[in-house]
CSV table of C-alpha atoms and ligand atoms in Angstrom, one decimal:
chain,number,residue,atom,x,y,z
C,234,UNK,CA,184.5,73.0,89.8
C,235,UNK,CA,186.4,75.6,87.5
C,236,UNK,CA,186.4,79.0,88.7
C,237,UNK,CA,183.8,80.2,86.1
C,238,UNK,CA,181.6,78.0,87.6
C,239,UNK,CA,182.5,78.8,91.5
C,240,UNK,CA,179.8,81.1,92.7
C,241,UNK,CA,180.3,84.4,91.9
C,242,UNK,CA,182.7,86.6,94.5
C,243,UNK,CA,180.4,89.7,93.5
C,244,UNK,CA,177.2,89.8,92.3
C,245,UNK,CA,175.3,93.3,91.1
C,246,UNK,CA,171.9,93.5,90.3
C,247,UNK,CA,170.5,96.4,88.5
C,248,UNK,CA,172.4,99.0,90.6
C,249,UNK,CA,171.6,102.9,90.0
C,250,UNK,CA,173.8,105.5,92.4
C,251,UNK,CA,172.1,108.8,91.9
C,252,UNK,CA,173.7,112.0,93.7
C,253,UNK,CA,170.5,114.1,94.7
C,254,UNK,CA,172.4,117.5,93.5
C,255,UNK,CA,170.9,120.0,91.9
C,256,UNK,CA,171.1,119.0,89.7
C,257,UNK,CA,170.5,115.2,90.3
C,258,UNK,CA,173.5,113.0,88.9
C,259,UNK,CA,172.8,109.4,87.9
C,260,UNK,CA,176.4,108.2,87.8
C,261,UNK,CA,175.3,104.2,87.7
C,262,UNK,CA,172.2,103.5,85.5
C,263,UNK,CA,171.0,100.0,85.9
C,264,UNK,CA,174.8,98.0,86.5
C,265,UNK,CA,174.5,94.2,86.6
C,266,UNK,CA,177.8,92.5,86.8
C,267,UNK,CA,179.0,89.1,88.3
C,268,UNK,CA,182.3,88.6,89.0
C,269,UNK,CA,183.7,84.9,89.5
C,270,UNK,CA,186.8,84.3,92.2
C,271,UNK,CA,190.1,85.0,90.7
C,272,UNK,CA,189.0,86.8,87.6
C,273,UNK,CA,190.5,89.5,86.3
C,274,UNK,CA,188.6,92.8,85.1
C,275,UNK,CA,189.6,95.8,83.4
C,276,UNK,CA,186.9,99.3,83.6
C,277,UNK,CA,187.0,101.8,80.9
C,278,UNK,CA,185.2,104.6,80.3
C,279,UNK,CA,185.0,108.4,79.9
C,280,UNK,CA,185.9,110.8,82.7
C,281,UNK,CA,182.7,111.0,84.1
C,282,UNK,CA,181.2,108.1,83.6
C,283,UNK,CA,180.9,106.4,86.7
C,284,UNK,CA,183.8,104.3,87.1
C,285,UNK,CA,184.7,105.3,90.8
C,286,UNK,CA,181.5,105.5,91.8
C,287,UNK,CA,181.5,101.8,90.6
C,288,UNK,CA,184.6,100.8,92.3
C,289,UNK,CA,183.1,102.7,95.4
C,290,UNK,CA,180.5,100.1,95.6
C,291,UNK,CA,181.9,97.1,95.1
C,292,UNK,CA,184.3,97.8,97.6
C,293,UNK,CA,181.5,99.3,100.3
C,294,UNK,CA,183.1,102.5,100.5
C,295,UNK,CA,179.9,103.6,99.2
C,296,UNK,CA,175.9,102.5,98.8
C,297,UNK,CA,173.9,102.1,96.0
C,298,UNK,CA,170.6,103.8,96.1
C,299,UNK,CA,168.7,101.0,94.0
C,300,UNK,CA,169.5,97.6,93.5
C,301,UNK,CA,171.5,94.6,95.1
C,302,UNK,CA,175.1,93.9,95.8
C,303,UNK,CA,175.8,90.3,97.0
C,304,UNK,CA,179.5,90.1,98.3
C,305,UNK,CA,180.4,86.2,99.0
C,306,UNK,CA,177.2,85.8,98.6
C,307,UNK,CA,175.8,88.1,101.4
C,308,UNK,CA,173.6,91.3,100.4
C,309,UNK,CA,175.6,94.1,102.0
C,310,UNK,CA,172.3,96.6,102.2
C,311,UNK,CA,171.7,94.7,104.9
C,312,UNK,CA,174.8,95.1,106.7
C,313,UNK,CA,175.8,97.5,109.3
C,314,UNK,CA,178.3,100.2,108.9
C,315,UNK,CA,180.7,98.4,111.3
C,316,UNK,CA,179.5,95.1,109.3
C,317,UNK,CA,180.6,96.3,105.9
C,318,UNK,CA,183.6,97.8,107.6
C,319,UNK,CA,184.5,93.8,108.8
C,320,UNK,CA,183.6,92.7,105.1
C,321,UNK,CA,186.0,95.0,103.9
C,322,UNK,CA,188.9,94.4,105.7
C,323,UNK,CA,188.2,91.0,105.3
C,324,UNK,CA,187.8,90.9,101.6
C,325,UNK,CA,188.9,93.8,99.9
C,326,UNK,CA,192.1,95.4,98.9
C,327,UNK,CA,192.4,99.4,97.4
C,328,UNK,CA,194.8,100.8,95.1
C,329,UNK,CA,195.2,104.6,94.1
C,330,UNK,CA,196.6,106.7,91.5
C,331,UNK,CA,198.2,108.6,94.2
C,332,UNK,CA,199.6,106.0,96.6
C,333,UNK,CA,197.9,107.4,99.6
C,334,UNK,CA,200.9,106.4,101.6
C,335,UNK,CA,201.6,108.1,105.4
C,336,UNK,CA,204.2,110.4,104.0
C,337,UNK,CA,206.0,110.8,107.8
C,338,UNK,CA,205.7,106.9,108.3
C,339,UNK,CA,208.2,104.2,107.5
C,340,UNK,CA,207.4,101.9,104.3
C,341,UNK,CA,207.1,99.0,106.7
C,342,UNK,CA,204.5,101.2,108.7
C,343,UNK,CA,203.0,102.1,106.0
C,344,UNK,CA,202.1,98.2,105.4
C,345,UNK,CA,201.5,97.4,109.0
C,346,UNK,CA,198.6,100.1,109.3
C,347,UNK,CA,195.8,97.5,107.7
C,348,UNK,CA,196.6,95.1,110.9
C,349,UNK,CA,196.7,97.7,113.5
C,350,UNK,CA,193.5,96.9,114.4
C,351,UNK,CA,193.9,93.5,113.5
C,352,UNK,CA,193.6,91.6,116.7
C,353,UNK,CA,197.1,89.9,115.1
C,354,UNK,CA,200.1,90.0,117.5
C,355,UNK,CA,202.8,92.6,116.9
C,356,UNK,CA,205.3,89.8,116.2
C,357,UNK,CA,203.3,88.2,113.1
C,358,UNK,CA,201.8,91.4,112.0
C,359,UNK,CA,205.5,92.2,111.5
C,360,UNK,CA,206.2,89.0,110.2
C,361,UNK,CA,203.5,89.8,107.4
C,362,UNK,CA,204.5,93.1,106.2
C,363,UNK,CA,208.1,91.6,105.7
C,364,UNK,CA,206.6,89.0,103.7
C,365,UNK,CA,204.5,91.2,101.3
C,366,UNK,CA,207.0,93.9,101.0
C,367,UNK,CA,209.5,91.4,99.6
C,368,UNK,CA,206.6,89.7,97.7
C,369,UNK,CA,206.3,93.1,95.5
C,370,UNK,CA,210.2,93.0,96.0
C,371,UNK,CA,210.9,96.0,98.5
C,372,UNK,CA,212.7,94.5,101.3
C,373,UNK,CA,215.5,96.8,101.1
C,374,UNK,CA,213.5,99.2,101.6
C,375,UNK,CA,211.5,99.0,104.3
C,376,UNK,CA,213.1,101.8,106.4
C,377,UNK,CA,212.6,104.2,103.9
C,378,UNK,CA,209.7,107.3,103.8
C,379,UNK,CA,207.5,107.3,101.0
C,380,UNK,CA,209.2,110.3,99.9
C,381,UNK,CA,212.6,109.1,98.8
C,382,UNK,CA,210.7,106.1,96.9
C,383,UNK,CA,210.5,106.5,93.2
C,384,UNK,CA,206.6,106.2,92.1
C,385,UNK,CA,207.0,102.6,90.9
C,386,UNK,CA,208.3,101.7,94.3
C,387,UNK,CA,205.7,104.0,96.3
C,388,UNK,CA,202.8,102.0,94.3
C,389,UNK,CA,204.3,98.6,95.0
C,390,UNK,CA,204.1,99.7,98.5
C,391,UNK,CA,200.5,100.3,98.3
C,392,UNK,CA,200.1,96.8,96.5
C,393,UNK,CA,201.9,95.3,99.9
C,394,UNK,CA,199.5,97.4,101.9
C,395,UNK,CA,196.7,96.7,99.9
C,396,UNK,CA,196.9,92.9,99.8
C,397,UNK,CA,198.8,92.1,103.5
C,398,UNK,CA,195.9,90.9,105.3
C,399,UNK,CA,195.2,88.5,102.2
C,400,UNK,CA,192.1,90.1,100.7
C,401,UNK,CA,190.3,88.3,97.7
C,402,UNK,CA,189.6,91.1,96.1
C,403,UNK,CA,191.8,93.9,94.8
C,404,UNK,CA,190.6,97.2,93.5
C,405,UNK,CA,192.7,99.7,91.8
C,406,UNK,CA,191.8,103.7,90.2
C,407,UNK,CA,194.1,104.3,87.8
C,408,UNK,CA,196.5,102.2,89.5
C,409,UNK,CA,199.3,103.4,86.5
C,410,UNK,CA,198.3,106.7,86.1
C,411,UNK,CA,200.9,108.6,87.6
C,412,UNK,CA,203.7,106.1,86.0
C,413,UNK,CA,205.4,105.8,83.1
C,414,UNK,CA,204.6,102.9,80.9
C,415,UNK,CA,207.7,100.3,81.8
C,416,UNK,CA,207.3,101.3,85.6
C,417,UNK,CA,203.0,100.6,84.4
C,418,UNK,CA,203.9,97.5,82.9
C,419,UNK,CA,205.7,96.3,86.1
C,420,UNK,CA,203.0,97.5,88.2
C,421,UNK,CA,200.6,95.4,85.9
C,422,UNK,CA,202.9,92.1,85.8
C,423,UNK,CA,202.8,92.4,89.7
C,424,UNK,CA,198.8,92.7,90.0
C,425,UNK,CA,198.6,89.5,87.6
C,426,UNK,CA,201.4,87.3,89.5
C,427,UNK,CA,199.0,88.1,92.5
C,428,UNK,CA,196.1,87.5,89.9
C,429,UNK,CA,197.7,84.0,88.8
C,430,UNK,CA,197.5,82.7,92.9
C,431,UNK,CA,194.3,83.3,92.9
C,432,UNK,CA,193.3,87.7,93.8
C,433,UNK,CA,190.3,88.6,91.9
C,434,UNK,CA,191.3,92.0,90.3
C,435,UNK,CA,189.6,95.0,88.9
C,436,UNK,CA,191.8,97.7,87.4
C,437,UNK,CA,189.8,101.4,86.2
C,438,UNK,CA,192.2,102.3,83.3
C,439,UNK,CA,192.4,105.3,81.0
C,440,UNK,CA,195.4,103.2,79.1
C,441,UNK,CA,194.1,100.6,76.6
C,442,UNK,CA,197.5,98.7,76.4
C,443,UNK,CA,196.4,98.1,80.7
C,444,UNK,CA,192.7,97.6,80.0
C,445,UNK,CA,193.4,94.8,77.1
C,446,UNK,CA,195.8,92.7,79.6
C,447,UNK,CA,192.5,91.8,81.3
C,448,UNK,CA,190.8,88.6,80.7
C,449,UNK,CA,187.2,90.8,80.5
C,450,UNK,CA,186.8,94.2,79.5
C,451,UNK,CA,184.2,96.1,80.9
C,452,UNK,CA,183.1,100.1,79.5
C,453,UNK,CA,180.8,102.6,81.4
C,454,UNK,CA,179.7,105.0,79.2
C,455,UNK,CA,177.3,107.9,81.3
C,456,UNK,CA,176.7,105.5,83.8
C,457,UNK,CA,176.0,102.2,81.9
C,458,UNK,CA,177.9,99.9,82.1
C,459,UNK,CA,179.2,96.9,78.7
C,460,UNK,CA,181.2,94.3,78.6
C,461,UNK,CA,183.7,94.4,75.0
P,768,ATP,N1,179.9,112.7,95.8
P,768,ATP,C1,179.4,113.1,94.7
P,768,ATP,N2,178.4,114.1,94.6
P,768,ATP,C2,177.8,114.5,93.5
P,768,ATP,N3,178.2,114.0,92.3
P,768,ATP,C3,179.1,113.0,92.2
P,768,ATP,C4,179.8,112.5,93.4
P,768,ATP,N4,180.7,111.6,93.0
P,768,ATP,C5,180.6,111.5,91.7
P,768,ATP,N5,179.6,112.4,91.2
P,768,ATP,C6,179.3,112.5,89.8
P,768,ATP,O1,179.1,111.2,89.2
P,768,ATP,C7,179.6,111.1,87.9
P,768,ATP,C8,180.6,110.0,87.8
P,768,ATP,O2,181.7,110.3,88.6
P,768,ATP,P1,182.9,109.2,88.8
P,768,ATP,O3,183.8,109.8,89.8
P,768,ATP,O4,182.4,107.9,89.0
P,768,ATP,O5,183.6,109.3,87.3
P,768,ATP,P2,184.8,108.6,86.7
P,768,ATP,O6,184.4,107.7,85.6
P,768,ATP,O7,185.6,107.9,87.8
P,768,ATP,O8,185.7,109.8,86.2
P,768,ATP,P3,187.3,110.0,86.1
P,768,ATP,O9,187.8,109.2,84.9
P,768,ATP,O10,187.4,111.5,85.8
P,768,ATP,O11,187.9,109.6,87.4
P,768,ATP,C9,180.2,112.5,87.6
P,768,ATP,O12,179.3,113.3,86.9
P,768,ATP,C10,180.4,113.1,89.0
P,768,ATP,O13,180.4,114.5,89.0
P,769,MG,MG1,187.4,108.3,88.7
């Protein structure tokens, strides 16, 4: 089976997320989208439009108020909070525009905190965070506080943290925004090397020259969502 046949990794069905206000905000109007394992998805759109609130649900940080989400083909309305928590460390990596890095905590701390919790013994949770640190190619500097990282290197730690416990998904906000474009670009090449082994990745985008490097190209525009 090709991957565009696999069965979908996510699977929305006619999903509306309204924010009771006043006044009432429908940031998602009626999203279906099915994304297949290992594809790769940029989301454009207007500030405003609903992009986070999108990447909020897919990655269960936040519910839908009508409509389905299947993730691996489970419906995660039905899950418990410590349920979707589970699914989420199991499946799903975050990037931000800011990092979000522990600024008083080593860059190798930084990438162990997803496997503190773990159940994974100190040694190979260790052995791990090595591993992906020199993966995005920051073994020298794994001693280091965020704060004496350039930006490029601060998100590349946040890629190591994000995909350590070997997530199948990866979602990123504005993963770029706060770099300049050959820092961006490198960045971007990184997300598709982990892309070309097999991540499924969603990138929100204000750039274009990010968004077209996708293989689909999905818009929101006030809540509704196209494909280009
Ligand atoms: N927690 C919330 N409570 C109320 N309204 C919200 C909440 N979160 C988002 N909204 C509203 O939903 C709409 C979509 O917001 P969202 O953050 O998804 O936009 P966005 O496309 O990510 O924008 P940007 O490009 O500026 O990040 C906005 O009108 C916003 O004000
Ligand atoms: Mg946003």
């Amino acid at each position: 089976m090709t991957s565009a046949e696999a069965a979908p990794l996510v699977e929305l069905r006619d999903i509306t997320r309204s924010f009771p206000g006043p006044p009432e905000v429908q940031a998602l109007k009626g999203a279906t989208l099915s994304v297949a394992p290992g594809d790769y998805l940029s989301i454009v759109g207007p500030s405003g439009s609903g992009k986070s609130t999108m990447l909020n649900i897919l990655g269960l940080l936040d519910r839908p108020s009508v409509g389905e989400y299947r993730l691996a083909g489970s419906l995660t309305g039905d899950l418990s909070d410590d349920d979707r928590a589970a699914a989420r460390a199991r499946f799903i990596g975050f990037v931000f525009q800011s990092f979000h890095l522990l600024p008083r905590r080593s860059v190798l701390d930084n990438v162990l905190m997803p496997m503190l919790y773990s159940g994974v013994p100190r040694r190979e949770r260790e052995s791990r965070a090595r591993d992906a640190l020199s993966r995005v190619g920051l073994s020298h500097r794994i001693d280091f506080l965020p704060g004496s990282l350039s930006g490029g290197e601060r998100q590349r730690v946040a890629v190591a943290r994000a995909v350590v416990s070997g997530p199948k998904m990866l979602l990123a906000d504005e993963p770029t925004g706060n770099l300049d474009q050959t820092t961006s670009g490198e960045v971007m090449s990184l997300f598709e090397e982990l892309n070309d082994d097999g991540l499924t990745l969603i990138v929100i985008t204000h750039d274009d020259g990010v968004a077209r490097r996708a293989r689909r190209r999905i818009r929101i525009s006030d809540g509704r969502l196209s494909e280009l």
